[in-house]
Coordinates of C-alpha atoms in Angstrom, one line a residue:
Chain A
X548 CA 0.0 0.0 0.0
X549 CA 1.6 3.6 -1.1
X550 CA 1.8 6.8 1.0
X551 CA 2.6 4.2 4.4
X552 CA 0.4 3.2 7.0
X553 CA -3.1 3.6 6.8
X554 CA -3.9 4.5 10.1
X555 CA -1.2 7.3 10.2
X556 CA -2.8 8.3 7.0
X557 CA -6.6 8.6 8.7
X558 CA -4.8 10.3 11.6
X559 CA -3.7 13.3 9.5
X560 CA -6.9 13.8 7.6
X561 CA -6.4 11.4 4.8
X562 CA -5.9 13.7 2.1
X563 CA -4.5 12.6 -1.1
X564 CA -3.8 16.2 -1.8
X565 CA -1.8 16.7 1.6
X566 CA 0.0 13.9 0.8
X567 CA 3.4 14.2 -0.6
X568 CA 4.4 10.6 -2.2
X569 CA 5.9 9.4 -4.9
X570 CA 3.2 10.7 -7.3
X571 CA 2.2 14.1 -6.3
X572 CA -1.4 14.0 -5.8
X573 CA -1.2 10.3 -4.5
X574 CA -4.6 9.7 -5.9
X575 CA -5.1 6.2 -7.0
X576 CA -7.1 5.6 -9.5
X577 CA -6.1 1.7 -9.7
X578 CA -8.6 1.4 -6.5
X579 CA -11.7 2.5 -8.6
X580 CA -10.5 0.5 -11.2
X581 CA -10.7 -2.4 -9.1
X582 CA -13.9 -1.7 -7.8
X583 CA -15.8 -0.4 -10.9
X584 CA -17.3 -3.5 -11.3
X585 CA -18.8 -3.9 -8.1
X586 CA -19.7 0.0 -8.3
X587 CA -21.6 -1.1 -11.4
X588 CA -23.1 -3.9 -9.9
X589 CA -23.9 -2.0 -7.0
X590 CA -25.5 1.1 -9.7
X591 CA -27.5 -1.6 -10.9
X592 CA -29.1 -2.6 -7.9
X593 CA -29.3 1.4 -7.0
X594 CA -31.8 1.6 -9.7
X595 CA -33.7 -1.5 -8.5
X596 CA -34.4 -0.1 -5.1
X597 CA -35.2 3.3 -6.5
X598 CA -37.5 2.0 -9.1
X599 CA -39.6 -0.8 -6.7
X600 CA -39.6 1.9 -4.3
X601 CA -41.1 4.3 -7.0
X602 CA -43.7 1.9 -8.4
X603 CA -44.9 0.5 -5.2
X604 CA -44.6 3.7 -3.8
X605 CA -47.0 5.2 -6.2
X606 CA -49.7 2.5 -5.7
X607 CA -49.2 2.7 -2.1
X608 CA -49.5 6.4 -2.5
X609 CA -52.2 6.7 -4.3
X610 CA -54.0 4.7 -1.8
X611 CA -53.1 6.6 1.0
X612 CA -53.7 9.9 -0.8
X613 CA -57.3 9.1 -1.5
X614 CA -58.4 7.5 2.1
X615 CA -56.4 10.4 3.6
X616 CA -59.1 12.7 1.3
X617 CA -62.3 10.5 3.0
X618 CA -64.6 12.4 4.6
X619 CA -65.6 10.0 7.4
X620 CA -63.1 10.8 10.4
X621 CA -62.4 6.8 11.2
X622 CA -61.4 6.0 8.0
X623 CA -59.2 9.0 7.5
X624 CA -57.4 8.5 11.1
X625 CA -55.1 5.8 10.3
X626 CA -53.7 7.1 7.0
X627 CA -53.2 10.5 8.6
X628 CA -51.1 8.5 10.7
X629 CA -49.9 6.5 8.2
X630 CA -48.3 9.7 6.7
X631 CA -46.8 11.1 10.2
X632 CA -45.2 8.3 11.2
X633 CA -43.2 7.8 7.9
X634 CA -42.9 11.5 7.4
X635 CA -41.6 12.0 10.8
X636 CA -39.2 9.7 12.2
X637 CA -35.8 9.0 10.2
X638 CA -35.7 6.8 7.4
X639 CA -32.8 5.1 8.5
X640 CA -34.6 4.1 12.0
X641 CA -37.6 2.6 9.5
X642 CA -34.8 0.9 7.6
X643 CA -33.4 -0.8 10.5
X644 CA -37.1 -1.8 12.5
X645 CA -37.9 -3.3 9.0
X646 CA -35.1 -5.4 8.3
X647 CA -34.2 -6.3 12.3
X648 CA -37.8 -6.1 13.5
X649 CA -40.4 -6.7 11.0
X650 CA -38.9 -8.6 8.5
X651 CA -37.5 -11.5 11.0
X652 CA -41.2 -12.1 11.7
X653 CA -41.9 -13.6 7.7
X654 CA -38.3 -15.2 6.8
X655 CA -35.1 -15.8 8.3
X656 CA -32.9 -14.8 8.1
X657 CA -34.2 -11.3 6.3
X658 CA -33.6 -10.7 3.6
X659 CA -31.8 -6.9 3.0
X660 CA -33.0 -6.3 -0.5
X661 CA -36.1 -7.4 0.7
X662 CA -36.2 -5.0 4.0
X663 CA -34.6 -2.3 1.8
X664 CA -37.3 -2.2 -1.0
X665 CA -40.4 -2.1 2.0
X666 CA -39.1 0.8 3.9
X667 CA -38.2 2.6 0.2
X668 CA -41.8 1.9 -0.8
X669 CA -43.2 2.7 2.6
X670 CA -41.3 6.0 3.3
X671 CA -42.1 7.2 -0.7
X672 CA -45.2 6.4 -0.4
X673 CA -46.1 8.7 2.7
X674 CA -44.7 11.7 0.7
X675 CA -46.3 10.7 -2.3
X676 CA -49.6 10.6 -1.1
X677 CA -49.4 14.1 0.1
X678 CA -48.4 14.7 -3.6
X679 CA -51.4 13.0 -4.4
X680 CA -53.6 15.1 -2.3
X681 CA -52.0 18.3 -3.0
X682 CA -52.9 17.8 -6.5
X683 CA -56.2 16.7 -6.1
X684 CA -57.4 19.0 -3.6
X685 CA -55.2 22.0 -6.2
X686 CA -58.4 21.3 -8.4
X687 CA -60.7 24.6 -8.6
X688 CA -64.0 22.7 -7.1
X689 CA -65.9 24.6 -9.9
X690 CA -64.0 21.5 -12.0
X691 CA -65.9 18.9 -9.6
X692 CA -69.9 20.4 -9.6
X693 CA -69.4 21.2 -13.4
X694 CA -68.6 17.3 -13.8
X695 CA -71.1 16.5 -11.4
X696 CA -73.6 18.6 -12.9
X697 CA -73.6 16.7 -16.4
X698 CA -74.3 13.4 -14.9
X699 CA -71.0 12.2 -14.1
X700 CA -69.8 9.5 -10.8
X701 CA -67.7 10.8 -8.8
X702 CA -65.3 8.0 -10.1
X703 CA -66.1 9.3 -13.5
X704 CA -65.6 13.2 -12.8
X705 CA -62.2 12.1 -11.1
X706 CA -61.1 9.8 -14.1
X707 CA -61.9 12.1 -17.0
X708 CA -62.2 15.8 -15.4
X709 CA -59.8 16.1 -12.3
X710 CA -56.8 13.8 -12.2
X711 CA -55.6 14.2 -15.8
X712 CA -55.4 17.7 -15.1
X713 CA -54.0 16.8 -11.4
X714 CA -51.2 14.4 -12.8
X715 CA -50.3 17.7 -14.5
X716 CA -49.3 19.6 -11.5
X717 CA -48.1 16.3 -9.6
X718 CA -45.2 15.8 -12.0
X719 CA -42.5 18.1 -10.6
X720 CA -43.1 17.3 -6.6
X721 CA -43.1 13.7 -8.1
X722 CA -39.8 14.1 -9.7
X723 CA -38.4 15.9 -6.8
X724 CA -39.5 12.5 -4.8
X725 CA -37.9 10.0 -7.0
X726 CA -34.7 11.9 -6.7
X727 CA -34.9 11.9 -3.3
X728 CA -35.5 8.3 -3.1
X729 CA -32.6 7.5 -5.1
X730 CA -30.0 9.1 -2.9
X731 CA -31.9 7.5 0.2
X732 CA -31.6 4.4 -1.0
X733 CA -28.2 4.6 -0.2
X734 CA -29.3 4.1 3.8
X735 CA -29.6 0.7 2.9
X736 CA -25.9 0.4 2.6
X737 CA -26.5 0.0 6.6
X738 CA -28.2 -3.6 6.5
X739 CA -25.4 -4.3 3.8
X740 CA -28.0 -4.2 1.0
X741 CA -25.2 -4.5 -1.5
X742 CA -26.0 -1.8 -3.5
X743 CA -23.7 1.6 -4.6
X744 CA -23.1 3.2 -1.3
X745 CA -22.6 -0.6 0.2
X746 CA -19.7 -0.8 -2.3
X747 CA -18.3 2.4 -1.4
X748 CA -17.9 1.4 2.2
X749 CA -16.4 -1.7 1.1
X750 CA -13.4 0.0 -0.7
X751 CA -13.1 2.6 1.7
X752 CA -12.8 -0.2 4.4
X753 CA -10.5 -2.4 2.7
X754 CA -8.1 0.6 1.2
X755 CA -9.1 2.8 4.4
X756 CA -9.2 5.5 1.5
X757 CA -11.9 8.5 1.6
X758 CA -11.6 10.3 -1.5
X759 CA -11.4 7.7 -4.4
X760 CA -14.3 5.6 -3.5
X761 CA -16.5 8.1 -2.2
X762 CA -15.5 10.7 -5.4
X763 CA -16.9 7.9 -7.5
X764 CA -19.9 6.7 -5.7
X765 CA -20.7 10.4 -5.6
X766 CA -20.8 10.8 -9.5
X767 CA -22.3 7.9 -9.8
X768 CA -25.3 8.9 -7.6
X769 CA -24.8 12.7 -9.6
X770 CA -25.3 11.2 -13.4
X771 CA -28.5 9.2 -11.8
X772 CA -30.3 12.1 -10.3
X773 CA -29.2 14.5 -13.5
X774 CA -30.5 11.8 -15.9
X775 CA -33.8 11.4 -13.4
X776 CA -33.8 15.1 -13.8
X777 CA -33.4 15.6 -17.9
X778 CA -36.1 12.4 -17.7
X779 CA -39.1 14.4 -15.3
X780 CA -38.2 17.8 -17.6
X781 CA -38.9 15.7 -21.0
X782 CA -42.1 14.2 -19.4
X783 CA -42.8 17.4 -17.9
X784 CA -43.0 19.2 -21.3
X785 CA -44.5 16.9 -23.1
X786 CA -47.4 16.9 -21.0
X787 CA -47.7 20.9 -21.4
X788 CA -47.6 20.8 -25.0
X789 CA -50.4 18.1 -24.8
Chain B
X1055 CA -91.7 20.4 -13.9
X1056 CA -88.6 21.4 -10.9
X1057 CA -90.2 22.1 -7.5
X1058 CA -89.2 22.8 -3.7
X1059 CA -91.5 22.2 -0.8
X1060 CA -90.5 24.0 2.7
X1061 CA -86.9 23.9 1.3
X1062 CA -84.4 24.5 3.9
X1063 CA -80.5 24.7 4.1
X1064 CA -77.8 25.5 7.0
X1065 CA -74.4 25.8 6.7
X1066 CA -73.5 24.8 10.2
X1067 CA -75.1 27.7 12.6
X1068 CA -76.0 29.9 9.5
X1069 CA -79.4 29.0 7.9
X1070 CA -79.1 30.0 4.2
X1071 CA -82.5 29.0 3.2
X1072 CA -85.1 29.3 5.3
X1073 CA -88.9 27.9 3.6
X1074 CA -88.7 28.2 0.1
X1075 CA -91.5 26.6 -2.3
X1076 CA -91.5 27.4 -5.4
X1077 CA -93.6 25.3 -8.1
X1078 CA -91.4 26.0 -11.9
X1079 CA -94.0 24.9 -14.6
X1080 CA -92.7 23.6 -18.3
X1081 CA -91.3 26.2 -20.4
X1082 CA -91.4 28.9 -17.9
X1083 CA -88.8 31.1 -17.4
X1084 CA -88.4 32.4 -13.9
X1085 CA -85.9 34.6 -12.7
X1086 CA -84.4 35.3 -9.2
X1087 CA -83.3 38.4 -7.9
X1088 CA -82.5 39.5 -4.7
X1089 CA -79.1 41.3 -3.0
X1090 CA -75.8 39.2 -2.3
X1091 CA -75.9 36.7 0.7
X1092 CA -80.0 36.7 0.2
X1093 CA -79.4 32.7 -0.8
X1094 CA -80.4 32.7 -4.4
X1095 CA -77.1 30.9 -6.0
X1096 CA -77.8 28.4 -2.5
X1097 CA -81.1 28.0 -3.8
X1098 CA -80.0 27.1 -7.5
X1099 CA -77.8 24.9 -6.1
X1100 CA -79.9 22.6 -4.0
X1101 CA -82.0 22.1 -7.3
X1102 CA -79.5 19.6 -8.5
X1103 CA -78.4 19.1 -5.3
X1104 CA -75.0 20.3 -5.6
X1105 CA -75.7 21.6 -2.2
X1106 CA -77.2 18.5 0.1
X1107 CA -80.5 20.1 1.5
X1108 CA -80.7 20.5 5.1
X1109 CA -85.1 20.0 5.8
X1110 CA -87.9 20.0 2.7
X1111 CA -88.1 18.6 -0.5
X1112 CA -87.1 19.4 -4.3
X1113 CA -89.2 17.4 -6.9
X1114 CA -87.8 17.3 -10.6
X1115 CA -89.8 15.9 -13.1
X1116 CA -92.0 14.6 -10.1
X1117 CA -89.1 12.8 -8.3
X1118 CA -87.9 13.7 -5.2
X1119 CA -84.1 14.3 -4.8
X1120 CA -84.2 14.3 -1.0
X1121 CA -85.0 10.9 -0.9
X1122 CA -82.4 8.4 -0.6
X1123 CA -83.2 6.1 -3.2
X1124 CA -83.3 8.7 -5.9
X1125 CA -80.5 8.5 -7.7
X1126 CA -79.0 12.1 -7.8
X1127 CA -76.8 11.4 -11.5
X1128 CA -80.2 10.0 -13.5
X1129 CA -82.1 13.2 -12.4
X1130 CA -78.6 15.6 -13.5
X1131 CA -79.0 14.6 -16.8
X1132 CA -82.6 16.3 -17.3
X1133 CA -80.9 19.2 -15.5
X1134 CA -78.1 21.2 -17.4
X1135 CA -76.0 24.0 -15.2
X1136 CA -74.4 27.0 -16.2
X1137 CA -71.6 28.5 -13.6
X1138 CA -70.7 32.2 -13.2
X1139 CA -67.1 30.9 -13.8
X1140 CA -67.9 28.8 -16.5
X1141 CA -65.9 25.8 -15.2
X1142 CA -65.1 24.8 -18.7
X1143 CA -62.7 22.0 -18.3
X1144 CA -59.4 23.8 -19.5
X1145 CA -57.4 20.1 -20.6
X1146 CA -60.3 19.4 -23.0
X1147 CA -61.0 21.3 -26.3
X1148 CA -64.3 23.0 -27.0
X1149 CA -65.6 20.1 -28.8
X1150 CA -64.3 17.7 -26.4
X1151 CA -65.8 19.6 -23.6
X1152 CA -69.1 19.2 -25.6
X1153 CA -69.2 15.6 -26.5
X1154 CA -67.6 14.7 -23.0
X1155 CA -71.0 14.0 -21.6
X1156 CA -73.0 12.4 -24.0
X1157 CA -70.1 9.7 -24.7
X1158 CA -69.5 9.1 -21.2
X1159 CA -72.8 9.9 -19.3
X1160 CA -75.1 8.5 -21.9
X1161 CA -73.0 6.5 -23.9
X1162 CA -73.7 8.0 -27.0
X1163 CA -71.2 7.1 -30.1
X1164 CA -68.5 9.8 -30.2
X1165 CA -68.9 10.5 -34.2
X1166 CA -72.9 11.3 -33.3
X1167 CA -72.1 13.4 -30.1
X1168 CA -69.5 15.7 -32.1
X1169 CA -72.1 15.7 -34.5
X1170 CA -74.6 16.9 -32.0
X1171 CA -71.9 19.3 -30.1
X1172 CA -71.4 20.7 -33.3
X1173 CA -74.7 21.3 -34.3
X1174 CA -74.9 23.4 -30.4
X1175 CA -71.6 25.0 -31.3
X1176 CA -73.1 26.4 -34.7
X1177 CA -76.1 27.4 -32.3
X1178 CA -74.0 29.9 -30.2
X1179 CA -71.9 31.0 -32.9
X1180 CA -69.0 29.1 -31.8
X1181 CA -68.5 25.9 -34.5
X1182 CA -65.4 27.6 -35.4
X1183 CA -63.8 27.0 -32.4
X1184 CA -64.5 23.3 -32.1
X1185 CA -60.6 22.8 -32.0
X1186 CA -59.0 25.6 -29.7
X1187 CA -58.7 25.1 -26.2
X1188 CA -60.7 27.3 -23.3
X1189 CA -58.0 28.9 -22.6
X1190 CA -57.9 30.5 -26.1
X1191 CA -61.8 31.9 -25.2
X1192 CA -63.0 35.3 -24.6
X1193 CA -65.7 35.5 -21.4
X1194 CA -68.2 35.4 -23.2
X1195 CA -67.1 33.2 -25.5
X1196 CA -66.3 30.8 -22.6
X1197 CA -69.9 30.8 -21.4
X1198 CA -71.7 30.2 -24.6
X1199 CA -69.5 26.9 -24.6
X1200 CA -70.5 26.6 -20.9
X1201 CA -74.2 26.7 -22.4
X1202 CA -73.7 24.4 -25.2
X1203 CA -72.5 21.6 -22.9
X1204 CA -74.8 21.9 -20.7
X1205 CA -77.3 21.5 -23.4
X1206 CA -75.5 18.4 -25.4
X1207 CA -77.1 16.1 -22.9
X1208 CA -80.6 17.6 -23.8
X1209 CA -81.6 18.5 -20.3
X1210 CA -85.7 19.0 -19.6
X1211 CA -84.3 22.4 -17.5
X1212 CA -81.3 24.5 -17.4
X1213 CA -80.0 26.1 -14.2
X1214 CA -78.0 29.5 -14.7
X1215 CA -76.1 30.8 -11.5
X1216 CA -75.3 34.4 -12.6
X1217 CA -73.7 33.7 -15.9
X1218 CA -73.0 36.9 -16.9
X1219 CA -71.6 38.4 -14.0
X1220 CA -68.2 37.2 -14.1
X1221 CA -68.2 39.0 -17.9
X1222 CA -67.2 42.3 -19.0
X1223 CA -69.5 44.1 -19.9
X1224 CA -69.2 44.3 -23.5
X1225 CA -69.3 40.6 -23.0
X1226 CA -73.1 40.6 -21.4
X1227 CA -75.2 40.5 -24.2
X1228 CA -73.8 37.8 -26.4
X1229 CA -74.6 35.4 -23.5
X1230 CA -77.9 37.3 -22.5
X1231 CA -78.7 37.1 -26.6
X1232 CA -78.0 33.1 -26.6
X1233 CA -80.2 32.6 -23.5
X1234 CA -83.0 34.9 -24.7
X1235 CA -83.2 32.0 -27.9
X1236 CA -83.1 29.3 -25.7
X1237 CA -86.3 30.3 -23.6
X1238 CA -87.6 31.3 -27.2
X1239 CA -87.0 27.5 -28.1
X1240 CA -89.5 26.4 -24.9
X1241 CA -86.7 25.6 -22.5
X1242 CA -87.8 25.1 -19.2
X1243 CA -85.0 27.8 -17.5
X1244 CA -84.1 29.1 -13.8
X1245 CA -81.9 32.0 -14.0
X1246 CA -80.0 33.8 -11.0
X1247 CA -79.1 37.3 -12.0
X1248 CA -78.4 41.0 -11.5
X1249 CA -79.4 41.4 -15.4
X1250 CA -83.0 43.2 -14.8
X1251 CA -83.1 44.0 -18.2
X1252 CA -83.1 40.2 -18.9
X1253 CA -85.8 39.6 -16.3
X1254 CA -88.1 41.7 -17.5
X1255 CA -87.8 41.4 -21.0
X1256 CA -87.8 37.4 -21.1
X1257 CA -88.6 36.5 -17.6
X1258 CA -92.3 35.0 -17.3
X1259 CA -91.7 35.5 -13.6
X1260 CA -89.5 37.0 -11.2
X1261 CA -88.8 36.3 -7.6
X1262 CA -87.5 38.6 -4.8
X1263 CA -85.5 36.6 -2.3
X1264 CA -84.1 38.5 0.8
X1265 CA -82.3 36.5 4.1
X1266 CA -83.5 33.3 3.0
X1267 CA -86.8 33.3 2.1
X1268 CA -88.8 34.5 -0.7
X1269 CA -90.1 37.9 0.0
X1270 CA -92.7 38.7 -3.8
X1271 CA -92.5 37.2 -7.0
X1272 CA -94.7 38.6 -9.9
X1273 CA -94.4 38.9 -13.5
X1274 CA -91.8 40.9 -14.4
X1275 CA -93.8 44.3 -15.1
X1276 CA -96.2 44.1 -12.4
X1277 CA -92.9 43.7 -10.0
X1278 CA -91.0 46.1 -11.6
X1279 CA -93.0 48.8 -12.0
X1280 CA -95.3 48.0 -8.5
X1281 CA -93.5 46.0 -6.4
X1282 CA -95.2 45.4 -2.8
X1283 CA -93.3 44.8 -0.4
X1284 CA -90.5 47.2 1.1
X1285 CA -87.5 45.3 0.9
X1286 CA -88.6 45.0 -2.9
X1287 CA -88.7 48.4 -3.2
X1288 CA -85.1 49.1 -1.5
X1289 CA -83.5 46.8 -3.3
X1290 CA -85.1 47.8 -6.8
X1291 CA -84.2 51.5 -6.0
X1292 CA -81.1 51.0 -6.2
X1293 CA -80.6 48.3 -9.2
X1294 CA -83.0 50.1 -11.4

């Protein structure tokens, strides 16, 4: 190992620009080259959390959103509460009562993929049924009676008056949500879900390096949210030239 | 043909309407006037019970919407509704907005609804704007769609909540000109407005409602030019 003993190295701040060795910068490139394909591997599985927790995050959501809307006080309670509790502890706690807690309880031992996609899906979908509702209830209620008025459901009047012009206004907080997810999903790195951030941790253990693992898991995570962002623009757009 | 019996409506401690009958006979025009906060656009509203009715009864064609088993979305479709803020549905061109009903609601083949909405569009001088978007709309122009719509699903009695008031003025009579045909065509209509000149030319009745209840209704030139009672009087002195 170059630039001498790790731990002296951690001691005085491990930085590679500090560090006068025999190449100036001491940055080691040859680490992330040994790793890429397990930072790939782990990308992969990055994307497979994000998008489970997206999809069933959205069904989930959409559920909640509309019970949370209910007019009848019991039925509204527990998805009010629903929404606090996953809006307002940490997601990492979540993570850890899922995998060490509730999991356990169905197979054994849990599964971390497993625990990693509920609590994605569980925590996305509290924020994205306030989305939901947001939009909804963003409708001018002069949209509702006229729908009402001509004969429609309810169901109807939601289906082909309100939500197409609710989806509308839900796309941008959406967007906003899936990027958020994607970087969270990195928590899962904690119940060695052995996804990007997991990897990361692994080279900075074995190398007891900062910069070069994290650097890369870092653009990594960048070029996922920027594509995520280009992607919610394009649909965004699209939908206003509709 | 549309009918209230001891119709009554609270919102929470504030009681809106307070006993209002009123019996609204095929192909008569009546109009309601009264000052802000007297409960006429309440009153409208409760007729297709877009407002749930607190105490009394509301009969159209001869069923009765306060009772349970009525089923509100049969009896909407006899009854069209025209908004003061149009509530033309903005993602939706005109045509679509039109035919939305009919296909939907009624089930109606979408190459006969367009023909249909059309046809309406032509009626209100609007079958070139078929294709644009509400957005695109004038007022005016806005609430002549409004009207068509509401008349694609061939209502027995059309509801307007002060459709013009929400217009600029230049604006007024286009609507007030499409409405004056319609009650020329026999429609059964129910009109909320500030328009007297409306009332009196093509109203077959008008009615005075003040804090809830109906205080005179007469035809239009008897109330207008000899109205009875003094609230009547205050409130005409200073709209006329």
């Amino acid at each position: 190992m170059k630039g001498g003993c790790p731990l002296q190295a951690l001691a005085s701040g491990q930085s590679f620009l500090s560090q006068k060795g025999e190449n100036k910068l001491n940055f080691r490139p040859d680490i992330i080259a040994e790793y890429m394909p397990f930072f790939l591997q782990g990308t992969l599985l990055t994307l497979g959390l994000s998008l489970a927790g997206i999809l069933i995050g959205l069904i989930l959501g959409l559920l909640i959103g509309l019970g949370k809307m209910s007019t009848n006080k019991l039925v509204k309670l527990p998805f009010v509460w629903y929404v606090n509790f996953f809006r307002g502890t940490p997601l990492l706690v979540q993570i850890l009562l899922i995998h060490f807690g509730l999991v356990p309880l169905f197979m054994s031992p849990s599964n971390p993929i497993v625990s990693a996609i509920i609590a994605l899906s569980l925590n996305a979908s509290a924020y994205i049924a306030e989305i939901f509702r947001a939009g909804i209830q963003s409708i001018d209620k002069g949209q509702m009676e006229a729908a009402r008025s001509l004969g429609m459901s309810h169901v109807q009047a939601m289906k082909l008056v309100i939500l197409p012009q609710a989806v509308k206004r839900m796309i941008p907080p959406l967007g906003n949500e899936f990027i958020v997810l994607l970087k969270d999903s990195s928590l899962a790195a904690i119940i060695a879900a052995p996804e990007l951030m997991y990897w990361g941790r692994a080279a900075q253990g074995e190398y007891i390096r900062v910069w070069e693992p994290y650097i890369t898991v870092a653009i990594i995570y960048l070029i996922l949210t920027l594509s995520l962002t280009y992607l919610m623009n394009y649909i965004e757009r699209r939908m206003n030239t509709q | 043909m549309i009918s209230t019996k001891n119709l009554k409506k609270s919102f929470g401690d504030n009681e809106v309407l307070k006993d209002i009958s009123l019996d609204v006979k095929p192909q008569e025009v009546v109009v309601v006037i009264g000052p802000s906060g007297s409960g006429k656009s309440t009153f409208i509203r409760c007729l297709n019970l877009l407002e749930s009715v607190t105490g009394g009864h509301v009969y159209v064609t001869g069923k009765d919407l306060t009772d349970k088993k009525t089923n509100i979305n049969d009896i909407r479709k006899d009854v069209g509704m025209v908004f003061q803020h149009f509530n033309l549905f903005p993602h939706k061109t005109i045509l679509d907005n039109v035919t939305l009903a009919p296909v939907h609601v009624k089930g109606m083949k979408r190459a006969e609804a367009e023909e249909k909405a059309l046809a309406l569009l032509k009626k209100v001088g609007l079958a070139d704007k078929a294709k644009a978007y509400p957005d695109s709309l004038s007022g005016g122009q806005k609430q002549r769609v409004a009207i068509a719509r509401a008349l694609a699903m061939e209502p027995k009695v059309m509801l307007f909540d002060e459709p013009t008031s929400a217009l600029d003025p230049e604006m007024v009579g286009e609507v007030l000109e499409v409405m004056k045909q319609l009650a020329k065509d026999g429609m059964t209509m129910i009109v909320v407005t500030h328009e007297m000149g409306f009332a009196r030319e093509v109203g077959d009745r008008v009615i005075f409602m003040d804090n809830g209840y109906i205080v005179e209704e007469n035809e239009p030139v008897e109330l207008f030019s000899n109205p009875q009672h003094e609230r009547t009087k205050a409130f005409l002195s200073k709209v006329l």
